[in-house]
Coordinates of N, CA and C and ligand atoms in Angstrom, one line a residue:
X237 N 98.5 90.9 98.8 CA 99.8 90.4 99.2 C 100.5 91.3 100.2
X238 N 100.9 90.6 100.9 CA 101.9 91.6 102.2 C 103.4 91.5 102.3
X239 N 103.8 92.7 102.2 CA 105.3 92.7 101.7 C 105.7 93.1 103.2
X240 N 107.3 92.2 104.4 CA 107.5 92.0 104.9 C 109.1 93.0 104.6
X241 N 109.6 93.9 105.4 CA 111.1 94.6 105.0 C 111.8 93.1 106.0
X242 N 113.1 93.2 104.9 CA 113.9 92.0 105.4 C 114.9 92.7 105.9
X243 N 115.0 92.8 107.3 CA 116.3 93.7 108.0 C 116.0 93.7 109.6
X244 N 117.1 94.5 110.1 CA 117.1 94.6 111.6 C 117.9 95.8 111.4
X245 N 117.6 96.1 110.9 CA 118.5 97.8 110.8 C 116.9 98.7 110.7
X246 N 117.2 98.9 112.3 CA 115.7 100.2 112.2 C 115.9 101.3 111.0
X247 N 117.2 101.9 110.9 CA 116.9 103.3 110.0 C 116.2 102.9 108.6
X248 N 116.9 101.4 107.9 CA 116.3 100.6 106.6 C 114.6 100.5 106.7
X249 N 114.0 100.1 108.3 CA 112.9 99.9 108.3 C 111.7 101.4 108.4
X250 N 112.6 102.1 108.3 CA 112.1 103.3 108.6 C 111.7 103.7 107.6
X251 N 112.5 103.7 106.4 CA 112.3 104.5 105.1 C 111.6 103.5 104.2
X252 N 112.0 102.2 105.2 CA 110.2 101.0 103.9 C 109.3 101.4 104.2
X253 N 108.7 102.2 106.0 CA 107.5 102.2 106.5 C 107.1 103.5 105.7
X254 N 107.8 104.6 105.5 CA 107.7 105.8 104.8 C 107.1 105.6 103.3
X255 N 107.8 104.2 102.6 CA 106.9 104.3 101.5 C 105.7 103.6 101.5
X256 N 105.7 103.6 102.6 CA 103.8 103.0 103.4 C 103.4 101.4 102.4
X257 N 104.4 100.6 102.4 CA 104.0 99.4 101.8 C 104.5 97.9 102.6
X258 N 105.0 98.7 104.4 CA 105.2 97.6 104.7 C 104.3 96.7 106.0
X259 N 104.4 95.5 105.8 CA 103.2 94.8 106.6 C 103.7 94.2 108.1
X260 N 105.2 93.9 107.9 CA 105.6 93.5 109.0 C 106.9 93.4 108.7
X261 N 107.9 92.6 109.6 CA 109.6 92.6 109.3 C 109.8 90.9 109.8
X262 N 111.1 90.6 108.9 CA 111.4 89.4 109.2 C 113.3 90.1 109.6
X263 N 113.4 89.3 110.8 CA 114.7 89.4 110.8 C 115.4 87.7 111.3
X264 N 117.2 87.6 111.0 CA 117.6 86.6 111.1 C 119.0 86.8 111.9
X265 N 119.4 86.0 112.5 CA 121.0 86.3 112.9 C 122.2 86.6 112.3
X266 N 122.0 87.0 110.8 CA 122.9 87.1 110.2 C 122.8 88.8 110.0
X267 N 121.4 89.2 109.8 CA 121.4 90.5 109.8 C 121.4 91.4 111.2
X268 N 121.1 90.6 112.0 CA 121.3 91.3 113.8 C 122.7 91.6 113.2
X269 N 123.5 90.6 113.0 CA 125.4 90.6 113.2 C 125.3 91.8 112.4
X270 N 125.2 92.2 111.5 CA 125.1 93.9 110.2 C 124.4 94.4 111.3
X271 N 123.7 95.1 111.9 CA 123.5 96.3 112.6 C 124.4 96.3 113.9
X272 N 124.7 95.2 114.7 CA 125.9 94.9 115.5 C 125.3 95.7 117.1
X273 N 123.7 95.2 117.5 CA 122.9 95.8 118.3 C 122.3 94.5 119.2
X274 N 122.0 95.0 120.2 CA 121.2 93.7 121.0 C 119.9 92.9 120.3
X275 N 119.9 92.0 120.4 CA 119.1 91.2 119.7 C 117.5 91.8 120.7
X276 N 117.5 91.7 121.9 CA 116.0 92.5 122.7 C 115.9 93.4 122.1
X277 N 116.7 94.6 122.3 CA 116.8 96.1 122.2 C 116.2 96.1 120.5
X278 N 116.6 95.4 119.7 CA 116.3 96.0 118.1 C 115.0 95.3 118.1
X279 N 114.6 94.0 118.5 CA 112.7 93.9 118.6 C 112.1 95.0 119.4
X280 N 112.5 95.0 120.2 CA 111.8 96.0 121.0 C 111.0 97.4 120.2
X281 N 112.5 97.8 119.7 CA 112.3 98.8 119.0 C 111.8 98.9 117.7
X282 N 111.8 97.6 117.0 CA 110.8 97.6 115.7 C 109.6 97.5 115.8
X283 N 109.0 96.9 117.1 CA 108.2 96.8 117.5 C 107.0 98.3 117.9
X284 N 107.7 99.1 118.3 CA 107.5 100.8 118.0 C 107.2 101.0 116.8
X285 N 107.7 100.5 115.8 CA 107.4 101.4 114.7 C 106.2 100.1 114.0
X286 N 106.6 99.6 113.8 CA 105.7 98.1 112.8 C 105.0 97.5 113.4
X287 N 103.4 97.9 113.1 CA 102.0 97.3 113.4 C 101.7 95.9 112.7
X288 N 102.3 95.2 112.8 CA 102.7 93.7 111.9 C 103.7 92.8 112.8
X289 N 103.7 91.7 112.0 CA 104.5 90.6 112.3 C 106.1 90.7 112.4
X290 N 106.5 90.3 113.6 CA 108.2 90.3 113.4 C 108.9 89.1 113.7
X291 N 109.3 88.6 112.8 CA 110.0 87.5 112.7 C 111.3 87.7 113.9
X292 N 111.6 87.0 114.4 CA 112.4 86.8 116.0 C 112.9 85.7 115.9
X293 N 114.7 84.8 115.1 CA 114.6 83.4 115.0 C 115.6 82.9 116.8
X294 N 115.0 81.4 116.9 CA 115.5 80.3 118.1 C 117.1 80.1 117.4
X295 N 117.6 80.4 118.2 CA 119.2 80.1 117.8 C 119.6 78.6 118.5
X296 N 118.4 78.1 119.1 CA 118.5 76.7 119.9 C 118.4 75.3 118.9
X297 N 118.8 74.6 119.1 CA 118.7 73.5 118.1 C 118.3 72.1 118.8
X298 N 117.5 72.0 120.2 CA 116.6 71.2 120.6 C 115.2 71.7 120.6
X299 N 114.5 70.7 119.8 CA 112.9 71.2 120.7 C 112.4 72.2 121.7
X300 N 112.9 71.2 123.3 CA 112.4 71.5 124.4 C 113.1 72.9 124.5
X301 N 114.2 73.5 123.8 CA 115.2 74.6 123.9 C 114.6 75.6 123.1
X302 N 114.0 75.5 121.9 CA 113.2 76.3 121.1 C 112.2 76.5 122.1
X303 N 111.4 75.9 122.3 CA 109.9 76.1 122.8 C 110.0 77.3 123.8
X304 N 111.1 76.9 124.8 CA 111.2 77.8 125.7 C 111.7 78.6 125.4
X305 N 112.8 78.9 124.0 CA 113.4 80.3 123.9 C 112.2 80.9 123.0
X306 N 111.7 80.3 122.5 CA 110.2 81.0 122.0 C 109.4 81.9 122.7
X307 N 109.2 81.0 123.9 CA 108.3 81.6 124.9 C 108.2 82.8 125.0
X308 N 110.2 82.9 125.8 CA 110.5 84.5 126.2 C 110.8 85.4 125.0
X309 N 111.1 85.1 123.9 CA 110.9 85.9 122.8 C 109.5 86.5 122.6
X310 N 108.7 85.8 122.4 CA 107.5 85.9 122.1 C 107.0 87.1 123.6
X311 N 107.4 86.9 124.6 CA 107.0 87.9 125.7 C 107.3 89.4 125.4
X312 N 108.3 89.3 124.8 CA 109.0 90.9 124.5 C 107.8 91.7 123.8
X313 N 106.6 90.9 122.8 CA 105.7 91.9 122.1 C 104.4 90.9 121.7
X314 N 103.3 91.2 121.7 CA 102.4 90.5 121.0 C 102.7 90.1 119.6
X315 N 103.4 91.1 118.9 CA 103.9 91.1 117.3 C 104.7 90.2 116.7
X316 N 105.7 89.5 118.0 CA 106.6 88.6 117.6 C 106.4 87.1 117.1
X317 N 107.1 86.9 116.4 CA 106.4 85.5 115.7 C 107.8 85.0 116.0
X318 N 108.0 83.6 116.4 CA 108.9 82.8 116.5 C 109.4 82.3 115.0
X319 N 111.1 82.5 114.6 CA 111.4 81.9 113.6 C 112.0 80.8 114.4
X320 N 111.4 79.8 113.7 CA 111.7 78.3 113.5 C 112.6 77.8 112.2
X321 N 114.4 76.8 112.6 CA 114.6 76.0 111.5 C 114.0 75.2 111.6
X322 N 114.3 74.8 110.0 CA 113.1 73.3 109.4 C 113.9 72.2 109.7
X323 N 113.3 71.0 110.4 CA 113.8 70.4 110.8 C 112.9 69.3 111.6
X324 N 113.3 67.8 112.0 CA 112.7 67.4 113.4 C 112.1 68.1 114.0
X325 N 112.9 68.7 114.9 CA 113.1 69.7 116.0 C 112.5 70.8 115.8
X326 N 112.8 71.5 114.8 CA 112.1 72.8 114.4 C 110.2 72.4 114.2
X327 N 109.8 71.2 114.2 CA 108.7 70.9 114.1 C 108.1 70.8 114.8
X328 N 108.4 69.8 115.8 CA 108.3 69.6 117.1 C 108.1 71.2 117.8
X329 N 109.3 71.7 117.8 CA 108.9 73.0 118.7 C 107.6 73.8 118.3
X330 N 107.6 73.8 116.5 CA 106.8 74.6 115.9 C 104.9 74.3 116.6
X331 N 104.7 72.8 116.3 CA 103.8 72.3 117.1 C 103.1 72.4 118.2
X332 N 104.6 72.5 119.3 CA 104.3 72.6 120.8 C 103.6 74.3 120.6
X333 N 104.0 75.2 120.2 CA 104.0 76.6 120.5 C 102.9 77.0 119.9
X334 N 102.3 76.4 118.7 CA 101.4 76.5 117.9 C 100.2 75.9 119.0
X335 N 100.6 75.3 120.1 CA 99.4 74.7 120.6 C 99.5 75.7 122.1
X336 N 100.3 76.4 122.1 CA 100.7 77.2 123.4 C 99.6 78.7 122.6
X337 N 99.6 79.0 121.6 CA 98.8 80.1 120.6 C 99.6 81.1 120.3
X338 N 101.4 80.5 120.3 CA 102.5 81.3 119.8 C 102.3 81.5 118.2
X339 N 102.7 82.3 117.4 CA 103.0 82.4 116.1 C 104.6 81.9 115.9
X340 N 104.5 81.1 114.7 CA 105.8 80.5 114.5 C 106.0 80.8 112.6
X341 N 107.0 80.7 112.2 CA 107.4 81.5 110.9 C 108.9 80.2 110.4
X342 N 108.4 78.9 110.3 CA 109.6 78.1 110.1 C 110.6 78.5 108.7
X343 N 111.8 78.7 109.1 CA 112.9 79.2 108.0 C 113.7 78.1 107.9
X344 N 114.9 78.3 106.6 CA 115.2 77.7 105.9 C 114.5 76.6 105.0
X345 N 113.3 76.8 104.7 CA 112.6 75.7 104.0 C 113.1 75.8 102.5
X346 N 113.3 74.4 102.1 CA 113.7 74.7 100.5 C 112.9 73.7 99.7
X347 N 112.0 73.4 99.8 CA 111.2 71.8 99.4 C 109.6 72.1 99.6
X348 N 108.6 72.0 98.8 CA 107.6 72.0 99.3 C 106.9 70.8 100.1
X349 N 107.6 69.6 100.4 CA 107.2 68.8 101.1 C 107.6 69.2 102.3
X350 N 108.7 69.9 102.6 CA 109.3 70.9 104.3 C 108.0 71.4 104.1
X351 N 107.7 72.5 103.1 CA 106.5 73.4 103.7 C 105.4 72.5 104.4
X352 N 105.0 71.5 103.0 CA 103.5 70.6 103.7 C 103.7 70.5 105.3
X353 N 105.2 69.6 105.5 CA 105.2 69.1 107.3 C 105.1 70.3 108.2
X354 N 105.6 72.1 107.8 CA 105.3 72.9 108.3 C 104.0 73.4 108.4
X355 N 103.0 73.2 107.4 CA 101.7 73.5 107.8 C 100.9 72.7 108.7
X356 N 101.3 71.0 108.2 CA 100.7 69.8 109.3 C 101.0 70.3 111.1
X357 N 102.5 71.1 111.1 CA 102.9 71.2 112.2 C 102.1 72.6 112.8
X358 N 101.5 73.3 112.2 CA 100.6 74.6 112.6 C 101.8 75.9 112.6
X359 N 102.3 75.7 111.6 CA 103.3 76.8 111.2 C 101.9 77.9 111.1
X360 N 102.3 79.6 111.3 CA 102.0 80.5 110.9 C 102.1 80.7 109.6
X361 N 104.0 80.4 109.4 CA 104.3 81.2 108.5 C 105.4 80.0 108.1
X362 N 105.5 79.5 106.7 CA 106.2 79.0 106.2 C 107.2 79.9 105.0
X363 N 108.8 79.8 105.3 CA 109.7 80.4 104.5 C 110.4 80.0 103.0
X364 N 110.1 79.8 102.5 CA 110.8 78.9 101.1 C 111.8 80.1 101.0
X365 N 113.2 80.0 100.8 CA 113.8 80.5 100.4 C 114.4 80.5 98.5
X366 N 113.9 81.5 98.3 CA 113.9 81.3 96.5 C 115.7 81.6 96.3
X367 N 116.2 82.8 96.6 CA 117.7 83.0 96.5 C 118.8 82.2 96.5
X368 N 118.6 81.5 97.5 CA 119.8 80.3 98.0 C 119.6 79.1 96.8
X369 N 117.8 78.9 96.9 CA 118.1 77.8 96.0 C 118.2 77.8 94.3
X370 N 118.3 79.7 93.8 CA 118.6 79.8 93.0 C 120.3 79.6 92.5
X371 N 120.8 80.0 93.9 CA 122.6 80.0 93.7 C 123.0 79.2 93.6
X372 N 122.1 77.5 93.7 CA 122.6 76.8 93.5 C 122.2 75.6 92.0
X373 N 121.4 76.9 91.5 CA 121.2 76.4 90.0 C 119.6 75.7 90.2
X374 N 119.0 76.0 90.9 CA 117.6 75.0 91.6 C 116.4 76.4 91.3
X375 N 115.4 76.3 90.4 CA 114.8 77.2 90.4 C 113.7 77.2 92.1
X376 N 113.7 78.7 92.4 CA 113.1 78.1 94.0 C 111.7 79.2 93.4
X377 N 111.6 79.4 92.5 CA 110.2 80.0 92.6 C 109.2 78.7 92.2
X378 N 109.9 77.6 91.9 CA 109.2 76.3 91.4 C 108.6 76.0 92.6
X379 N 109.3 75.8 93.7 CA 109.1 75.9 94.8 C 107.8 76.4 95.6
X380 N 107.9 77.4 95.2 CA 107.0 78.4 96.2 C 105.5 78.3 95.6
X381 N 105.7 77.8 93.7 CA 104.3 77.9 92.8 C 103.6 76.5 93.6
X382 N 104.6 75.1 93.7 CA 104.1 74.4 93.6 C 103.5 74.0 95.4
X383 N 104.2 75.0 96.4 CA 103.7 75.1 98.2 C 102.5 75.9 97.8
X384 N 102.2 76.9 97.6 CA 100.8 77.6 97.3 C 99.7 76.7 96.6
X385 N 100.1 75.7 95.5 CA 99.4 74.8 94.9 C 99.0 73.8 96.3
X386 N 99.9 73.4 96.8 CA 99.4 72.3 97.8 C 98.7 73.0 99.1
X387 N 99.3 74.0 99.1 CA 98.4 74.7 100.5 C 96.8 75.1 100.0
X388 N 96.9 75.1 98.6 CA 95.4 75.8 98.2 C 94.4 74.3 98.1
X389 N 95.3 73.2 97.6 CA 94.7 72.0 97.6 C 93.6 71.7 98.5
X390 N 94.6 71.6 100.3 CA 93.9 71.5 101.1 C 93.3 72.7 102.5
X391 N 93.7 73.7 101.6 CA 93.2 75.0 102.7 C 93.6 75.1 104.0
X392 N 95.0 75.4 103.9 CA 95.7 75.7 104.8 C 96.6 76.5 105.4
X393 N 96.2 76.9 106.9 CA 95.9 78.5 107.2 C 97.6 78.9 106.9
X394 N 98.4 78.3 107.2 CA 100.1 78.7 106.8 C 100.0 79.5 105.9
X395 N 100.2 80.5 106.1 CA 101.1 81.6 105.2 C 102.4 81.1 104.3
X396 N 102.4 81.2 103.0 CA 103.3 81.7 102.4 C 104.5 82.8 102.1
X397 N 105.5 83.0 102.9 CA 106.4 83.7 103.4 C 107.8 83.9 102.4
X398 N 107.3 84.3 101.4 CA 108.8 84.4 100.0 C 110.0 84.9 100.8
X399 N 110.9 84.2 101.0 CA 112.3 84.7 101.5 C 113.6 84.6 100.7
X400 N 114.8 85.3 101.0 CA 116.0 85.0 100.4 C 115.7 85.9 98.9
X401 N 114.7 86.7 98.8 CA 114.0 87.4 97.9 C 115.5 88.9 97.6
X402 N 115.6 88.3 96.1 CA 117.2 88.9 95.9 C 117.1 90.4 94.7
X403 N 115.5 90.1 93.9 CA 115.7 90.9 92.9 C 114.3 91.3 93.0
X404 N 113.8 92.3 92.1 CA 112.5 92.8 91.7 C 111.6 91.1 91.0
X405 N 112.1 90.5 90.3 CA 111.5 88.9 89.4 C 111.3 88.3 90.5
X406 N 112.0 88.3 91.3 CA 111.5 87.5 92.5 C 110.2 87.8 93.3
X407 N 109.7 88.8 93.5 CA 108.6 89.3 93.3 C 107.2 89.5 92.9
X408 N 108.1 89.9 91.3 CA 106.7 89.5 90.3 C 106.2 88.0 90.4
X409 N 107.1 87.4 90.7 CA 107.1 85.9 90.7 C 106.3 85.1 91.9
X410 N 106.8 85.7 92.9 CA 105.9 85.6 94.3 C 104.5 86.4 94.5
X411 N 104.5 87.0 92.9 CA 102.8 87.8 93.0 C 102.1 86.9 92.7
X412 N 102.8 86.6 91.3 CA 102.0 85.6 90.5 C 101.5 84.3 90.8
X413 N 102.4 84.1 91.5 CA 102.5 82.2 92.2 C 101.1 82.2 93.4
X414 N 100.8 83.5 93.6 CA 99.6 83.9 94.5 C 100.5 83.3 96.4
X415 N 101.5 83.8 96.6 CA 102.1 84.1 97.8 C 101.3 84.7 98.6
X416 N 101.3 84.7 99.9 CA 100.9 85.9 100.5 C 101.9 86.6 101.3
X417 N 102.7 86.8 101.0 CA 103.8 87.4 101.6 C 105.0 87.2 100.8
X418 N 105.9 88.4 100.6 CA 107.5 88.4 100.1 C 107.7 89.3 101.2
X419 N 109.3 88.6 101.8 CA 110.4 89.7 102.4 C 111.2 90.5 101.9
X420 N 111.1 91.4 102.0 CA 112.4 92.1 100.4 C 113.1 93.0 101.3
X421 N 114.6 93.0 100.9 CA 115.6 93.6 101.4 C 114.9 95.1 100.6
X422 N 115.7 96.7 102.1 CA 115.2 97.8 101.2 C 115.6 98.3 99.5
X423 N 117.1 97.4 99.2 CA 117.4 97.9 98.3 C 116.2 97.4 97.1
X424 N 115.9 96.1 97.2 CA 114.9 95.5 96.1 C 113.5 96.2 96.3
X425 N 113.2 96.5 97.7 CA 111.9 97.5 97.8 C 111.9 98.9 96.6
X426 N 112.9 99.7 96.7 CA 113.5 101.0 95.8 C 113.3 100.3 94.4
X427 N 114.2 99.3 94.5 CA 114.2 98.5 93.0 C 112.6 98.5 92.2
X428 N 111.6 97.9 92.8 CA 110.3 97.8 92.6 C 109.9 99.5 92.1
X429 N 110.3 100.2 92.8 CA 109.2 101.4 92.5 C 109.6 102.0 91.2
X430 N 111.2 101.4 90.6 CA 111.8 102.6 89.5 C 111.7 101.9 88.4
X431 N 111.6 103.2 87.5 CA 111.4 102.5 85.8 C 112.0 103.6 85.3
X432 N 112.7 103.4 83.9 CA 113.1 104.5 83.2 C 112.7 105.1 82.6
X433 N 111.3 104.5 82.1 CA 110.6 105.4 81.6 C 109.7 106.2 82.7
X434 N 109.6 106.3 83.8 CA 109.2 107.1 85.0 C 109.9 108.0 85.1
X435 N 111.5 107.9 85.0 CA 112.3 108.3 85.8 C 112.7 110.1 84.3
X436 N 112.5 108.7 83.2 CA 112.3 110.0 81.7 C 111.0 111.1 82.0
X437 N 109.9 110.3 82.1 CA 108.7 111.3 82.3 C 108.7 112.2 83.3
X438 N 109.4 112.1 84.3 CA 109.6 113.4 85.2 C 110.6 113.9 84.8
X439 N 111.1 114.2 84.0 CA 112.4 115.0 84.0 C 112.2 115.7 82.4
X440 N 110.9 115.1 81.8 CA 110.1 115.8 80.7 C 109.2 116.6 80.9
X441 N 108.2 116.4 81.9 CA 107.4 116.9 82.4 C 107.5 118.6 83.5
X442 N 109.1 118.2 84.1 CA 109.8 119.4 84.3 C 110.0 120.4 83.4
X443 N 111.1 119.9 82.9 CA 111.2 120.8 81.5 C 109.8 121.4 81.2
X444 N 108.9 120.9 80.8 CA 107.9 121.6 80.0 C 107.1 122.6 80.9
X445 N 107.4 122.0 82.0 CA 106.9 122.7 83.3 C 107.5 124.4 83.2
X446 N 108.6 124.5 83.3 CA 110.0 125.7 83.4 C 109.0 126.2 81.9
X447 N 108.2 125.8 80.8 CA 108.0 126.8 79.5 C 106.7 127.1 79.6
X448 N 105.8 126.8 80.8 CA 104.4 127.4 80.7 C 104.8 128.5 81.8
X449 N 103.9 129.9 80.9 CA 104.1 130.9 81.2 C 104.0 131.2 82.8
X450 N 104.2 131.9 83.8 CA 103.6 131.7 85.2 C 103.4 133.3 85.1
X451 N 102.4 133.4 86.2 CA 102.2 134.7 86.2 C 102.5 135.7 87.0
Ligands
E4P143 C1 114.2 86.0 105.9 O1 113.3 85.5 106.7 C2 115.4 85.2 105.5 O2 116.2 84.9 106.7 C3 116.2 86.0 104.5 O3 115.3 86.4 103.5 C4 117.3 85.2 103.9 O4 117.9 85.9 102.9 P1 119.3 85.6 102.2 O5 119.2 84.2 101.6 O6 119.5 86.7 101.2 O7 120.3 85.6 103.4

């Protein structure tokens, strides 16, 4: 499974890369606006550090507008993967670029019949968002068990891309459902590594440490 840091804040991506568990980065327009940086300048620069996939989304909402803002996105790095909304449009473009031998990563998906049309469409990377459609009372890990089920049905190369990924369960959940990819914000990365009883056994193991004799 390949875990994806969800951010555009290089310093955040720095200290996921540190705990050497990350595979690539997805970023979105909402998180550009939180670091408050050029949208080139911050790919560019993650691009330096993460030997993986970076999610890069079309803020265009025609086809023929995606395709081409794809293009030049996609020029900034071999690493970049076009994020695509789901949508008509977002399909269509996903398609065209997919036949251009762009990588595409369609977001906002909440349905696994969106996922199916994004794999038919030669998505890389399909995003089910489990968070959102949890806030709205909709379990979305149902979701993601039952796009892995149909992707495994007919062996299809689309990645499963766990997004909107809010807590450590979200996770386990995207292990188990056999995902190949979760995004996880750094704070839920941190979340994953700590337990209390870890956090008990080093601070016992100290102590006992401080009563063997030293010489
Ligand atoms: C990543 O690709 C998504 O844009 C992101 O995970 C969305 O997360 P949110 O629902 O917490 O904004």
């Amino acid at each position: 499974m390949k875990f994806f840091i969800d951010s555009a804040d290089v310093k955040e991506i720095r200290v996921a890369l540190e705990m050497g568990c990350v595979d690539g980065v997805t970023t979105n327009p909402s998180l550009l606006a939180k670091v408050g940086r050029p949208f080139e300048e911050v790919i560019r620069e993650i691009a330096t550090l993460v030997d993986g996939p970076i999610s890069a989304e079309c803020i265009s909402t025609k086809a023929e507008d995606m395709v081409k803002e794809g293009i030049a996105l996609a020029a900034w790095h071999p690493n970049v993967v076009i994020k695509i909304p789901m949508g008509v449009e977002g399909l269509k473009a996903t398609r065209a670029l997919a036949n251009k031998g762009i990588s595409t990563n369609v977001t906002l998906v909440f349905s696994p019949l969106q996922a199916l049309l994004c794999a038919k469409a030669g998505a890389s990377f399909v995003s089910p968002f489990v968070g959102r459609l949890d806030d709205i009372g909709q379990e979305g890990m149902e979701m993601v068990r039952q796009t892995v089920a149909i992707f495994d049905n007919y062996g299809f190369a689309t990645e499963v891309l766990v997004a909107s990924v809010r807590n450590p369960i979200h996770v386990l959940h995207a292990a188990l459902a056999g995902a190949h990819v979760a995004t996880i914000p750094l704070a839920v990365l941190k979340q994953l590594s700590e337990h209390p009883l870890t956090t008990l056994g080093i601070e016992r193991f100290l102590a006992d440490w401080e009563k063997v004799p030293k010489p």
